[in-house]
Coordinates of C-alpha atoms in Angstrom, one line a residue:
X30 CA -16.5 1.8 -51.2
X31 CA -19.3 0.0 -53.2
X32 CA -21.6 -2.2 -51.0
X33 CA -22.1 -6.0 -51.9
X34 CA -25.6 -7.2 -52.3
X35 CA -27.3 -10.3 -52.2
X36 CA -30.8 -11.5 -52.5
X37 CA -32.0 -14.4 -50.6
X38 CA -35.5 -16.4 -51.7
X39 CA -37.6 -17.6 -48.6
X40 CA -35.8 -20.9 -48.9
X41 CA -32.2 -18.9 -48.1
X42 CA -31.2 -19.5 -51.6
X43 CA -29.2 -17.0 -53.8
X44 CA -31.0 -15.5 -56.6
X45 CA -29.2 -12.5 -57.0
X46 CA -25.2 -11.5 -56.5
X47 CA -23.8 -7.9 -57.5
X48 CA -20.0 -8.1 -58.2
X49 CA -18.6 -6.4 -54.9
X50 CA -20.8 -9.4 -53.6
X51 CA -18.8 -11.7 -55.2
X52 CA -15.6 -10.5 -54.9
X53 CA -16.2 -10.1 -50.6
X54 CA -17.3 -14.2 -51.2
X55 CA -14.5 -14.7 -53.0
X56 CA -16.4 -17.0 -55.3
X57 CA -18.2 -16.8 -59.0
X58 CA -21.7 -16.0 -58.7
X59 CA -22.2 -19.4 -61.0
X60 CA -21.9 -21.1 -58.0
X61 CA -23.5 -19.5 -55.5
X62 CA -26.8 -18.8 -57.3
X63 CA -29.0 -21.6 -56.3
X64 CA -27.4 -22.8 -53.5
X65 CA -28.5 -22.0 -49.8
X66 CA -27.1 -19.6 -47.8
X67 CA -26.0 -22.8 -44.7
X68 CA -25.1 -24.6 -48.0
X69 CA -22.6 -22.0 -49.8
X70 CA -21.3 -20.8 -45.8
X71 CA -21.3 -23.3 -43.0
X72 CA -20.2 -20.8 -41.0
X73 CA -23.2 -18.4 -41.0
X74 CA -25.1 -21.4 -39.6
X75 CA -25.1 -20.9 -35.6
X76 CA -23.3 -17.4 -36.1
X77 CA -24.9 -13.9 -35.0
X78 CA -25.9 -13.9 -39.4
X79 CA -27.9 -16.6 -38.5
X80 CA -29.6 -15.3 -35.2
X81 CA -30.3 -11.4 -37.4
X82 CA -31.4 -13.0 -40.2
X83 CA -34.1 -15.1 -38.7
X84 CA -35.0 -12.0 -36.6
X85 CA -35.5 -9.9 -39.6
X86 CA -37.6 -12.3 -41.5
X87 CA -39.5 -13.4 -38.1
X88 CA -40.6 -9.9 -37.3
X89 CA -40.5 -8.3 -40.6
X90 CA -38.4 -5.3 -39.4
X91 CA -35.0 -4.6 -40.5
X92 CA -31.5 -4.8 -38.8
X93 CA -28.6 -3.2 -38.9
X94 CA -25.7 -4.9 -37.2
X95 CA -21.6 -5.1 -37.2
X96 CA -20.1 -8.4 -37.5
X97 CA -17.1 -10.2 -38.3
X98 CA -16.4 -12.7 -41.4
X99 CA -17.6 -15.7 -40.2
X100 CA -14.5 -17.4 -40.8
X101 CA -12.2 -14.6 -40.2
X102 CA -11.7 -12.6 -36.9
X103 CA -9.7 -10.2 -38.9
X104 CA -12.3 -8.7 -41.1
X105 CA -15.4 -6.7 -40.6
X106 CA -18.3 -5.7 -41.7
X107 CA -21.8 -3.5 -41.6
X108 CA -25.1 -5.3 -42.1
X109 CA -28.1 -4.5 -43.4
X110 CA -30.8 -7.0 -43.9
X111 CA -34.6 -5.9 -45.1
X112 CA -37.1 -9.0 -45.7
X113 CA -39.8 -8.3 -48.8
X114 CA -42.1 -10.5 -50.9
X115 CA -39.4 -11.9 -52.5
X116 CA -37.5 -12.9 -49.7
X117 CA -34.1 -11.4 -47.7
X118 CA -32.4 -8.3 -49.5
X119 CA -28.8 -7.9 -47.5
X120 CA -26.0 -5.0 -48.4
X121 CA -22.8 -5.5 -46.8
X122 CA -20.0 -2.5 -46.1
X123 CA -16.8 -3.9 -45.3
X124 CA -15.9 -1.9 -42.1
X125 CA -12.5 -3.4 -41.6
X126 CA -10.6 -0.6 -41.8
X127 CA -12.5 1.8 -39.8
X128 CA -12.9 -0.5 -37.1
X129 CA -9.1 -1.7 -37.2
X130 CA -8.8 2.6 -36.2
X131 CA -10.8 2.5 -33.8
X132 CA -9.4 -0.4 -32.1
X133 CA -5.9 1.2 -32.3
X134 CA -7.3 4.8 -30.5
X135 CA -9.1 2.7 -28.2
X136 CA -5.8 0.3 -27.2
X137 CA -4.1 4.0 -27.2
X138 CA -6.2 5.4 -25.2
X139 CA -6.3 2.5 -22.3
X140 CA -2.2 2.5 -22.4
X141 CA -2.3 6.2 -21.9
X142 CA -5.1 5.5 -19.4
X143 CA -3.5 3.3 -17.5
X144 CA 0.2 4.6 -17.5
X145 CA -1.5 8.0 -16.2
X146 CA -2.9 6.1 -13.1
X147 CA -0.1 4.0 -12.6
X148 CA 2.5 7.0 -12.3
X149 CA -0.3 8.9 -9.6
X150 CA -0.6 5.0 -7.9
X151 CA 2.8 4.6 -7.2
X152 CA 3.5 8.3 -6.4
X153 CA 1.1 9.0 -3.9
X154 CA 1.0 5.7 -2.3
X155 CA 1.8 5.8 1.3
X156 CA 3.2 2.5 1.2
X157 CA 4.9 2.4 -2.1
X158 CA 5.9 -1.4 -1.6
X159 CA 1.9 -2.2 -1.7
X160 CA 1.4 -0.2 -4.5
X161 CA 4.1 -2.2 -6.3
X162 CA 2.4 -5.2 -5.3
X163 CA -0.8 -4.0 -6.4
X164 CA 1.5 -3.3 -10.3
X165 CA 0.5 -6.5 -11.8
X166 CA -3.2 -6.4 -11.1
X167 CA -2.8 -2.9 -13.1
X168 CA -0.8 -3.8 -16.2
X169 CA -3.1 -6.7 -17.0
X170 CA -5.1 -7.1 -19.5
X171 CA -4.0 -3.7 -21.0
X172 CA -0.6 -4.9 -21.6
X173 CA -0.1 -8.4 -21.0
X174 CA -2.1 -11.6 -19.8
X175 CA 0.2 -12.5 -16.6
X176 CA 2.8 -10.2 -15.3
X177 CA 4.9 -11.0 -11.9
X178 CA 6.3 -8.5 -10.0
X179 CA 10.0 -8.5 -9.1
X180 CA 11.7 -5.9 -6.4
X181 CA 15.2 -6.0 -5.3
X182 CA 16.3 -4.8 -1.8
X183 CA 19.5 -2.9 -0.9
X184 CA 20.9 -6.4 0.1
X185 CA 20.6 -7.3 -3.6
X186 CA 18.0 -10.2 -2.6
X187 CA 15.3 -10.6 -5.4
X188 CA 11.8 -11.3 -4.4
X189 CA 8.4 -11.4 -6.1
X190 CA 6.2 -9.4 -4.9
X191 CA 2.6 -10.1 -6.9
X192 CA 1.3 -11.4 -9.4
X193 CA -1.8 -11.6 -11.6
X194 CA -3.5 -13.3 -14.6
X195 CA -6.4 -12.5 -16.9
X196 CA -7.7 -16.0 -17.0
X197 CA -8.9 -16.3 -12.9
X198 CA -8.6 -20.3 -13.3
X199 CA -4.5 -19.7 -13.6
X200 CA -4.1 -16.9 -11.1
X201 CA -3.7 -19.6 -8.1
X202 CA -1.0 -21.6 -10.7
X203 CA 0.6 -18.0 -11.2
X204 CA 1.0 -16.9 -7.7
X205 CA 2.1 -20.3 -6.5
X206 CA 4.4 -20.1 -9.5
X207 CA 5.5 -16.9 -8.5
X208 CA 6.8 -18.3 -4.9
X209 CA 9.1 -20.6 -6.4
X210 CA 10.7 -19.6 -9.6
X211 CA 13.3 -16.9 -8.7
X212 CA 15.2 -19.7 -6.6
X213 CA 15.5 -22.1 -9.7
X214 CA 16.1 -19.6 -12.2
X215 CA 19.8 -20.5 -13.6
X216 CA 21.9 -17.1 -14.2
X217 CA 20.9 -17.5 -18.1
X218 CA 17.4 -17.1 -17.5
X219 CA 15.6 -14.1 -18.8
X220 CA 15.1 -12.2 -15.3
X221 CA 18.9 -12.8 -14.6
X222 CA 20.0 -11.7 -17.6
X223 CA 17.7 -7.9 -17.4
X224 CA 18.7 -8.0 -14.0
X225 CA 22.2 -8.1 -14.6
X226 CA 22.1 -6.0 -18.0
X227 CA 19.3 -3.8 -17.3
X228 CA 18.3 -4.0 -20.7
X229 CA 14.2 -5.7 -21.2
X230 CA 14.7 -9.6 -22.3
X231 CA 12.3 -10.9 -24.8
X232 CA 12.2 -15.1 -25.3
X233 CA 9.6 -17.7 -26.3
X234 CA 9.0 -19.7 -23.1
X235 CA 9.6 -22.9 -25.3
X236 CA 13.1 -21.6 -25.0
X237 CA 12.8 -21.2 -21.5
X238 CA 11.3 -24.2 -20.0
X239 CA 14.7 -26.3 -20.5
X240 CA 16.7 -23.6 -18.5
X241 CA 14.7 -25.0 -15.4
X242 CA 15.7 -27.8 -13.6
X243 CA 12.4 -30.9 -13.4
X244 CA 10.4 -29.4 -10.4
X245 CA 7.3 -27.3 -9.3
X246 CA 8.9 -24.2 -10.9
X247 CA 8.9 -25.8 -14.4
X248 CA 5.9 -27.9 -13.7
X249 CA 4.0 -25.3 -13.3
X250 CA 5.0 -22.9 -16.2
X251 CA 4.2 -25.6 -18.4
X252 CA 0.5 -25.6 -16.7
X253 CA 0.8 -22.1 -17.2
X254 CA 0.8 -22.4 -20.9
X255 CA 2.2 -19.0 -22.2
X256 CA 3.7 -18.2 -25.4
X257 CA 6.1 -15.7 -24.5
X258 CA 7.9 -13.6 -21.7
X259 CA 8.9 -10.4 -21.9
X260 CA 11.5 -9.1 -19.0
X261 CA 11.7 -5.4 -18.6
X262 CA 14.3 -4.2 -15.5
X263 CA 12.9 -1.8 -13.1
X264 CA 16.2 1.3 -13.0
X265 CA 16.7 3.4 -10.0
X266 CA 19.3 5.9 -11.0
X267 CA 20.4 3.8 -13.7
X268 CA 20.6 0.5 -11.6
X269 CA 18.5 -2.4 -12.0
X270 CA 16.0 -2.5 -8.6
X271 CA 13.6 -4.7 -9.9
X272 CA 11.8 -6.9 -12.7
X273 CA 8.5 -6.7 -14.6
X274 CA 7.8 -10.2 -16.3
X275 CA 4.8 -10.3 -18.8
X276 CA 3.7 -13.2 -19.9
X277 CA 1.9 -13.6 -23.6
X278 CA -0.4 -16.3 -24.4
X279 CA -0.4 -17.4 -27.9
X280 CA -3.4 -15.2 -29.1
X281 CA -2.0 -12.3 -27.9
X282 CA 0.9 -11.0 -30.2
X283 CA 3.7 -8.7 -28.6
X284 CA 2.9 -5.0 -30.1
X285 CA 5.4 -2.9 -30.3
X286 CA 3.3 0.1 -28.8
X287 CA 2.4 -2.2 -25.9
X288 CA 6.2 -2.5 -24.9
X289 CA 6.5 1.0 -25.2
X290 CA 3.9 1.9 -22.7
X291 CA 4.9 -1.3 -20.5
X292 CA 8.5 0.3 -20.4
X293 CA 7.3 3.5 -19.1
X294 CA 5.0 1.4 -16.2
X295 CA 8.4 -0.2 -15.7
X296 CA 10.5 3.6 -15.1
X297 CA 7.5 4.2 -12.9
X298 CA 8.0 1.2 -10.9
X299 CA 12.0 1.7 -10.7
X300 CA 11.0 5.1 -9.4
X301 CA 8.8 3.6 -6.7
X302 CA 11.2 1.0 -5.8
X303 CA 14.1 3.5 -5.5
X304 CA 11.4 5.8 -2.8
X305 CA 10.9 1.8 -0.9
X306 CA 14.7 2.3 -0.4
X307 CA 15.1 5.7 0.6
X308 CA 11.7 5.5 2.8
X309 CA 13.7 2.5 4.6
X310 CA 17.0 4.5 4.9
X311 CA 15.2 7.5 6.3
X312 CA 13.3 5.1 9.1
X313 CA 16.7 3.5 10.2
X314 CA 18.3 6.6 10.6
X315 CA 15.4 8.4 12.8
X316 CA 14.8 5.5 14.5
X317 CA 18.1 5.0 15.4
X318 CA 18.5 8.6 16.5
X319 CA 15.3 8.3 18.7
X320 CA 16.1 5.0 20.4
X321 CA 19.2 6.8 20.9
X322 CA 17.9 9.5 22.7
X323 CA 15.6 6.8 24.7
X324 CA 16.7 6.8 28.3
X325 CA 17.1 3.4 30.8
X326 CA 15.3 4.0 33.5
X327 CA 17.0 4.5 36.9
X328 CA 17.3 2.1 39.9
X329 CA 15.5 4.1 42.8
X330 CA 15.6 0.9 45.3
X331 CA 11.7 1.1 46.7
X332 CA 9.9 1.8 43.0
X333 CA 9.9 -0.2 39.9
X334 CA 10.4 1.7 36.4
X335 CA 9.6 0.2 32.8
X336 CA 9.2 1.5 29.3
X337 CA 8.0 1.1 26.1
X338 CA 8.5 2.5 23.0
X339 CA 6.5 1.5 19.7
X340 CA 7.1 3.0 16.4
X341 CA 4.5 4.3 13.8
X342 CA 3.3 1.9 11.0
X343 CA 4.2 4.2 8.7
X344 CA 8.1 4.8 8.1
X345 CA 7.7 8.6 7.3
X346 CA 5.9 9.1 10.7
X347 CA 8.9 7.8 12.8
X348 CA 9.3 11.0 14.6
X349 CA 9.1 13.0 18.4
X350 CA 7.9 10.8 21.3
X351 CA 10.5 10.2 23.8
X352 CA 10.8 9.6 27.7
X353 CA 13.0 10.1 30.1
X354 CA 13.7 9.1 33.5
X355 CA 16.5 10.3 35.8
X356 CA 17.5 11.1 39.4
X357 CA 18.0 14.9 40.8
X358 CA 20.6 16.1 42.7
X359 CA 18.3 16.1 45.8
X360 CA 18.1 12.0 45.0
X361 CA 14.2 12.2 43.5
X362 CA 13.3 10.5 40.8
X363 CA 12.1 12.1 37.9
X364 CA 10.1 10.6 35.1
X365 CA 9.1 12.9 31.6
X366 CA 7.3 12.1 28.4
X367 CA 7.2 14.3 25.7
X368 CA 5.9 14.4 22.1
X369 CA 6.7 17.1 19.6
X370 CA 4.8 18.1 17.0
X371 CA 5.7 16.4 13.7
X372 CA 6.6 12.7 12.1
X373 CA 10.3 13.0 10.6
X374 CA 13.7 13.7 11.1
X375 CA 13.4 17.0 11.7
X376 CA 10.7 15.9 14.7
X377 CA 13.0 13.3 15.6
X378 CA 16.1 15.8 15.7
X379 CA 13.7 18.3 18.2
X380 CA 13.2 15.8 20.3
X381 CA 16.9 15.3 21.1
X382 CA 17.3 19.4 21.6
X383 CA 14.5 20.1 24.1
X384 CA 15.1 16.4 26.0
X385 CA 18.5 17.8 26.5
X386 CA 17.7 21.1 27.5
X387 CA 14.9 19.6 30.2
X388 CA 17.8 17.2 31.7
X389 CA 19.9 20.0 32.4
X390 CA 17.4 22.4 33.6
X391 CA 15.9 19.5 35.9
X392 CA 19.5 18.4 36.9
X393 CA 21.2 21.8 37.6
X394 CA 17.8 23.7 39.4
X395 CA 16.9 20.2 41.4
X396 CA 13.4 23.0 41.3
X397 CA 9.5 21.3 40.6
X398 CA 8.1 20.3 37.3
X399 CA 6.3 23.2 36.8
X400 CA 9.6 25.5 37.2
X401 CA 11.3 23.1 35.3
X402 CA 8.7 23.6 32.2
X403 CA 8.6 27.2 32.9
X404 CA 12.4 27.4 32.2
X405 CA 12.4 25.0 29.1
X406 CA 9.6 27.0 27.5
X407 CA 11.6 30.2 28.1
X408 CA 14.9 28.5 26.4
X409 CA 12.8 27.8 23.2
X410 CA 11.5 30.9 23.0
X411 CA 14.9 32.6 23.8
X412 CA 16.9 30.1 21.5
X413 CA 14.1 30.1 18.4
X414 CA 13.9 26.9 18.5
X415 CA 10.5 27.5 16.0
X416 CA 9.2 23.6 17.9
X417 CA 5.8 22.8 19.3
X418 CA 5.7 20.0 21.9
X419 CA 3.6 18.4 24.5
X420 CA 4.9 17.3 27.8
X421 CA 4.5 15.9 31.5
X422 CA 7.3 15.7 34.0
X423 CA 6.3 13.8 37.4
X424 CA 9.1 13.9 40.5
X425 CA 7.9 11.4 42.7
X426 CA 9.1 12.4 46.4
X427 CA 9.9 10.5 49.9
X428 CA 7.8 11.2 52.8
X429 CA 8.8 11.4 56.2
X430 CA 9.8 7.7 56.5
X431 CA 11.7 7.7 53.7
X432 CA 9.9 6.0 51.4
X433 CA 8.3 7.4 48.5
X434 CA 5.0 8.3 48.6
X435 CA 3.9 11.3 46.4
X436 CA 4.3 12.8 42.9
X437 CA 4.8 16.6 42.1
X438 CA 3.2 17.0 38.6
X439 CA 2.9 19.3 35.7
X440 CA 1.2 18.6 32.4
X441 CA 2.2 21.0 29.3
X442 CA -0.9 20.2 26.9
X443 CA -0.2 16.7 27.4
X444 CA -2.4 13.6 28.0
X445 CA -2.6 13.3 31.7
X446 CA -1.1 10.0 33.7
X447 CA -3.0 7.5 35.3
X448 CA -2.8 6.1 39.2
X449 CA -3.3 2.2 39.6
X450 CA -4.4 1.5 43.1
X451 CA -3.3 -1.8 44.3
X452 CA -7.0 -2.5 44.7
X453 CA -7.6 -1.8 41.5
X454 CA -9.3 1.7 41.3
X455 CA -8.0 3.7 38.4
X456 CA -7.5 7.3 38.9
X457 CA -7.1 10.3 36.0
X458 CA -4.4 12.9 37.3
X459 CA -6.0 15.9 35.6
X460 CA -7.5 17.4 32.9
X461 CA -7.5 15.4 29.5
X462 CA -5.3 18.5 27.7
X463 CA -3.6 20.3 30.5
X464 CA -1.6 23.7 30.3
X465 CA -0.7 25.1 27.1
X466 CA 2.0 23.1 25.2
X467 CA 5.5 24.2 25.1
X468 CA 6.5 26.6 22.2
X469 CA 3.4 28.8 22.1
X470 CA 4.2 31.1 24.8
X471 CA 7.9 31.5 27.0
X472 CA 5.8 33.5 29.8
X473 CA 3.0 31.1 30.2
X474 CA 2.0 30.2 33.9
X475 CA 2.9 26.7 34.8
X476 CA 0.4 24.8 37.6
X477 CA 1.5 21.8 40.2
X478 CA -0.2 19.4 41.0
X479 CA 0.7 17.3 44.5
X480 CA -0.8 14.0 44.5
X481 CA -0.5 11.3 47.6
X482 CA 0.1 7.9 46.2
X483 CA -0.1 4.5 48.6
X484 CA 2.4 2.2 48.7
X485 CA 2.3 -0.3 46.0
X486 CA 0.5 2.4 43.0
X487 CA 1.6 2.0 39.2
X488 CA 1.7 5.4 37.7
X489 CA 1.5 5.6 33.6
X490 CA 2.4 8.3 31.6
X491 CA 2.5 7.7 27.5
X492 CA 2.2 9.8 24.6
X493 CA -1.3 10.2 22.5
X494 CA -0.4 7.6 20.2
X495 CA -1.6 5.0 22.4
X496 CA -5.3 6.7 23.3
X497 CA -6.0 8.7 19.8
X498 CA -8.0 7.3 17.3
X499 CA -8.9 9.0 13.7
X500 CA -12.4 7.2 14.4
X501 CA -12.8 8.4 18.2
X502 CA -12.0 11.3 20.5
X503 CA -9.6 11.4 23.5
X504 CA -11.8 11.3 26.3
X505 CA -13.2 7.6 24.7
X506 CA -9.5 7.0 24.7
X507 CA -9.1 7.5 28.3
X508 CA -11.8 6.2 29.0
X509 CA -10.5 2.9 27.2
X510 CA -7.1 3.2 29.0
X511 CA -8.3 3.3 32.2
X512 CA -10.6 0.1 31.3
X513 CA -7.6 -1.6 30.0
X514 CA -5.8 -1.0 33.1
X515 CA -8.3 -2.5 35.6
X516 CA -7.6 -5.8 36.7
X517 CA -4.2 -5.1 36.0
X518 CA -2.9 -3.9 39.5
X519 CA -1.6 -7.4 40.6
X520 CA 0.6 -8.2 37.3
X521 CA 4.3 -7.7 37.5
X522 CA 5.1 -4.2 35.9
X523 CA 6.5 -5.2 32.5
X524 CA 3.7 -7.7 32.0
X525 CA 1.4 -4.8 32.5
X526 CA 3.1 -2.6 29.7
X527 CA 2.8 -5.4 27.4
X528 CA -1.2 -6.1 28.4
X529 CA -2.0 -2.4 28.0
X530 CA -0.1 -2.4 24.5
X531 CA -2.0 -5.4 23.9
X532 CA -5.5 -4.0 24.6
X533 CA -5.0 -0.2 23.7
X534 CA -3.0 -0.9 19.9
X535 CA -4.9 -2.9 17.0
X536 CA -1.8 -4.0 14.9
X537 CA 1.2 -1.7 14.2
X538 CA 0.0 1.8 15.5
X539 CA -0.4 4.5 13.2
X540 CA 1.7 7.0 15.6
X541 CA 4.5 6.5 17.4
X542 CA 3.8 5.4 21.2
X543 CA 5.9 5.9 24.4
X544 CA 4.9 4.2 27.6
X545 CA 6.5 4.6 31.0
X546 CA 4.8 2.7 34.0
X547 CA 6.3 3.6 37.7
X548 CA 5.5 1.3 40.5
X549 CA 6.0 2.1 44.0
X550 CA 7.2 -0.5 47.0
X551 CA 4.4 -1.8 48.2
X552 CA 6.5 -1.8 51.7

C-alpha cells in the first residue's frame, strides 16, 4: 500500500499533497494547499499529532509513532515525521488492518487465557463456592463490564453470590444492586426466563427497566447505566444451577466470540456449582454417620462427664474423631477418644468399625486399657481392616471408700490427657505421642499407666485437632492447652469445654476436634 505524503512549511501550512495523501484526507488538494495544518484538522490540534510534531521540529530528530485518525477511533495509522529546511516532511501508512489482527489475536488470546485459568480456579478450589464468588472479578474486563454471579442451592433458592465492575466508582452501586434484585425480578425477567429455560437470555436493559417494580432494585440499574444484559444459565447435568449476568455498557458491543468463550466460563461454573452440591451431600452424610456413632456420656453419680465435638472447616475433611464413654461390667467408667487416620467417608466409616470392636472388647473382658488396646490392635490385624488410628482409653476406678479416685490409662500414639487440680495445677499424663498407634503392629506391647487423682480433678482427653497447628508443633500446642486450662478449675464443666474451645480454636478449625472433660466429686 502506497504511503501518503505531506509537506508542511514552518508556518504548518500545506505546500505539498501526493494523491494517497488526499485520498486518506478525503479532500482535493486545492483546498488543503495553503491552509494550516490546526486550520484544515481541528482535531490534530491538542492530539498526540500535535505533541510529535512539535517534538520533531523542537529537537530536530525524527519520530516514528502509531496513531489513530484523529476523528476516528476505528482507523490507524504509522507515522513518520522528519523536519528539514523547508519545514515538516510526514509519510503516513494506514495500519488499520494489521492492527484490527492484532487486536483480534490479542482479545483471542486473553479469552483463551482466561477460560484456561478459570477451568483450573474452579477445579482445584478447595472451597468451590468462593471460587465462584471470586467468577465475576475473573470474567471482567475480558468479557464483559459488570457480571453478577447467581448460584442455586438444592432447595431451588437463588442467591447472588458476587459481583464486579470495570469502572471502581460503580462496583459499590453493583454489589448493593446485586443484594436486591433477584427478590423483585418478575418471572419474565431475563434471569427467570435462563433459569427456567436454561437457554442464555440476551435483552437491551431499556427493555428491562419496566419489568421492575419503582424501588432500590430499579433505581439503581438505572444508576448503573448499562446497555445490555446478557444471561447465560449455569447446567449441572443438564439442569439450570445457576446464572451468569454480564452487563454491556454502550461502548462495548456484544461479540459473538466473547459469548462463545463466556459460555464455556459458564459450563465451568455449572460444573463447580454441581461439586458445591455434592461436597454438601457428602458432609451431611458423614456427619451424620459420625454424630451417630458419638456416644452420651454415662451417669456415674460422684463424676461429671461432657463432650464436644467440632467438625473441620472444610467439608471433605469431615472424617474419624470420635469418643466414647461407657460403664464396664465391673461398674467403672470408661472414657475413649480416638482419631483414625483420614478426612472422608471412608475415615468416617472406620471409625464406626474399630469403636465397635473396642466397646465389645472393653464390655465382654471388663480387663485394663492396655489389654483392651492389645486385643483391638490384634482384631485389625486379624480382620485386615488396612486402618491406622490413634487412641486413649482411661477407666477411672473407686478406691476403698467407694468413691472414685484413680484412672488406669493407655495412650496408642495419641495426644496425652491433662489433670486439672482443683487448685489449679495442670498436669500432662505422659508422653506427648505415646505407644505406637493402632494398625501398625497386632503384637505391639501395650503400657499402663496408674495415676491418683483428688477429689474434685477435671480430666481432658481430645483429639489433635484441637492442639495441632500447620504453623506450630505439638509440644507449643500442649503447652497452649495447658495455659488455656489454668484458671479454669472453678468453672462448671461444660462452661469449661466451651472456654478451652474458645481459647484453643481461631474460627472454624481446620480438623475435626473431639473433646471429653471428666470431673470427679469433689466429696
Amino acid at each position: 500500500m502506497p504511503a501518503a505524503f505531506c509537506l508542511l512549511d514552518h508556518d504548518w501550512r500545506f505546500r505539498y499533497v501526493n494523491g494517497e495523501a488526499e485520498r486518506l484526507m478525503a479532500l482535493p488538494r486545492e483546498d488543503v494547499l495553503g491552509r494550516s495544518l490546526w486550520d484544515a484538522f481541528p482535531g490534530v490540534a491538542g492530539s498526540v499529532y500535535e505533541e510529535r510534531y512539535r517534538t520533531c521540529v523542537a529537537t530536530g530528530e525524527p519520530v516514528r509513532f502509531e496513531a489513530s485518525h484523529p476523528d476516528s477511533a476505528d482507523s490507524w495509522y504509522e507515522v513518520r515525521a522528519w523536519p528539514g529546511p523547508h519545514g515538516l516532511a510526514v509519510y503516513l501508512l494506514d495500519v488499520t488492518d494489521r492492527r484490527d489482527a492484532e487486536d483480534l489475536a490479542r482479545r483471542a488470546t486473553a479469552r483463551a487465557a482466561l477460560v484456561s485459568r478459570i477451568t483450573a480456579e474452579l477445579a482445584e478450589a478447595a472451597d468451590p463456592e468462593s471460587a465462584l464468588a471470586r467468577l465475576a472479578r475473573l470474567v471482567v474486563p475480558t468479557l464483559t463490564d459488570a457480571c453478577i454471579v447467581t448460584v442455586v442451592d438444592r432447595e431451588g433458592r437463588a442467591r447472588d453470590v458476587g459481583s464486579w465492575h470495570r469502572d471502581r466508582g460503580r462496583r459499590a452501586l453493583l454489589a448493593e444492586y446485586a443484594q436486591v434484585r433477584l427478590e423483585t425480578l418478575p418471572s419474565t425477567s431475563p434471569v427467570a426466563r435462563a433459569l427456567s429455560a436454561g437457554t442464555p437470555v440476551t435483552e437491551p436493559v431499556r427493555a428491562i427497566l419496566p419489568l421492575l417494580r419503582p424501588g432500590p432494585a430499579r433505581d439503581l440499574l438505572e444508576a448503573l447505566r448499562p446497555e445490555t444484559a446478557v444471561v447465560l444459565p449455569l447446567l449441572a447435568e443438564g439442569r439450570p444451577v445457576g446464572v451468569l449476568t454480564l452487563y454491556h455498557d454502550r461502548d462495548r458491543a456484544v461479540r459473538d466470540e466473547d459469548l462463545e468463550t463466556a459460555r464455556q466460563v459458564a459450563v465451568q461454573a455449572g460444573q463447580a456449582v454441581a461439586r458445591v452440591h455434592l461436597q454438601h451431600r457428602r458432609a451431611e452424610l458423614a456427619e451424620a454417620l459420625q454424630r451417630s456413632l458419638l456416644t452420651d456420656p454415662p451417669d456415674t453419680g460422684d463424676a461429671e462427664v461432657a463432650v464436644r465435638y467440632v467438625p473441620a472447616a472444610e467439608a471433605a475433611r469431615v472424617g474419624g474423631d470420635w469418643y466414647d464413654a461407657f460403664l464396664q461390667r465391673t461398674g467403672d467408667p470408661v472414657i475413649v477418644i480416638g482419631d483414625v487416620v483420614g478426612h472422608d467417608t471412608r475415615a468416617a466409616a472406620a471409625m464406626g468399625q474399630l469403636r465397635g470392636l473396642l466397646r465389645g472388647i472393653a464390655h465382654h473382658s471388663g480387663a485394663g486399657p492396655a489389654e483392651v488396646l492389645h486385643g483391638l490392635d490384634r482384631a485389625m490385624c486379624d480382620m485386615h481392616t488396612d486402618t491406622l488410628a490413634t487412641a486413649a482409653v482411661a477407666r477411672f476406678e473407686r478406691s476403698g471408700t467407694g468413691s472414685l479416685a484413680r484412672m488406669r490409662l493407655c495412650n496408642a500414639g495419641h495426644p496425652p490427657p491433662m489433670a486439672l487440680a482443683p487448685d489449679g495445677t495442670v498436669t500432662v499424663l505422659g508422653d506427648p505421642v505415646g505407644d505406637l498407634m493402632l494398625g501398625v503392629d497386632g503384637d505391639a506391647g501395650r503400657r499402663e499407666r496408674l495415676v491418683e487423682l483428688p477429689p474434685g480433678t477435671t480430666v481432658l482427653l481430645y483429639t489433635d485437632g484441637l492442639v495441632e497447628r500447620r504453623d506450630g508443633t505439638l509440644d507449643e500446642g500442649l503447652e497452649r492447652l495447658a495455659g488455656s486450662l489454668r484458671g479454669l478449675a472453678g468453672r462448671p464443666l461444660e462452661q469449661l469445654c466451651g472456654l478451652v474451645l474458645e481459647r484453643m480454636l481461631t474460627g472454624t478449625p481446620q480438623d475435626d476436634v473431639a473433646l471429653v472433660a471428666v470431673r470427679l466429686s469433689a466429696v
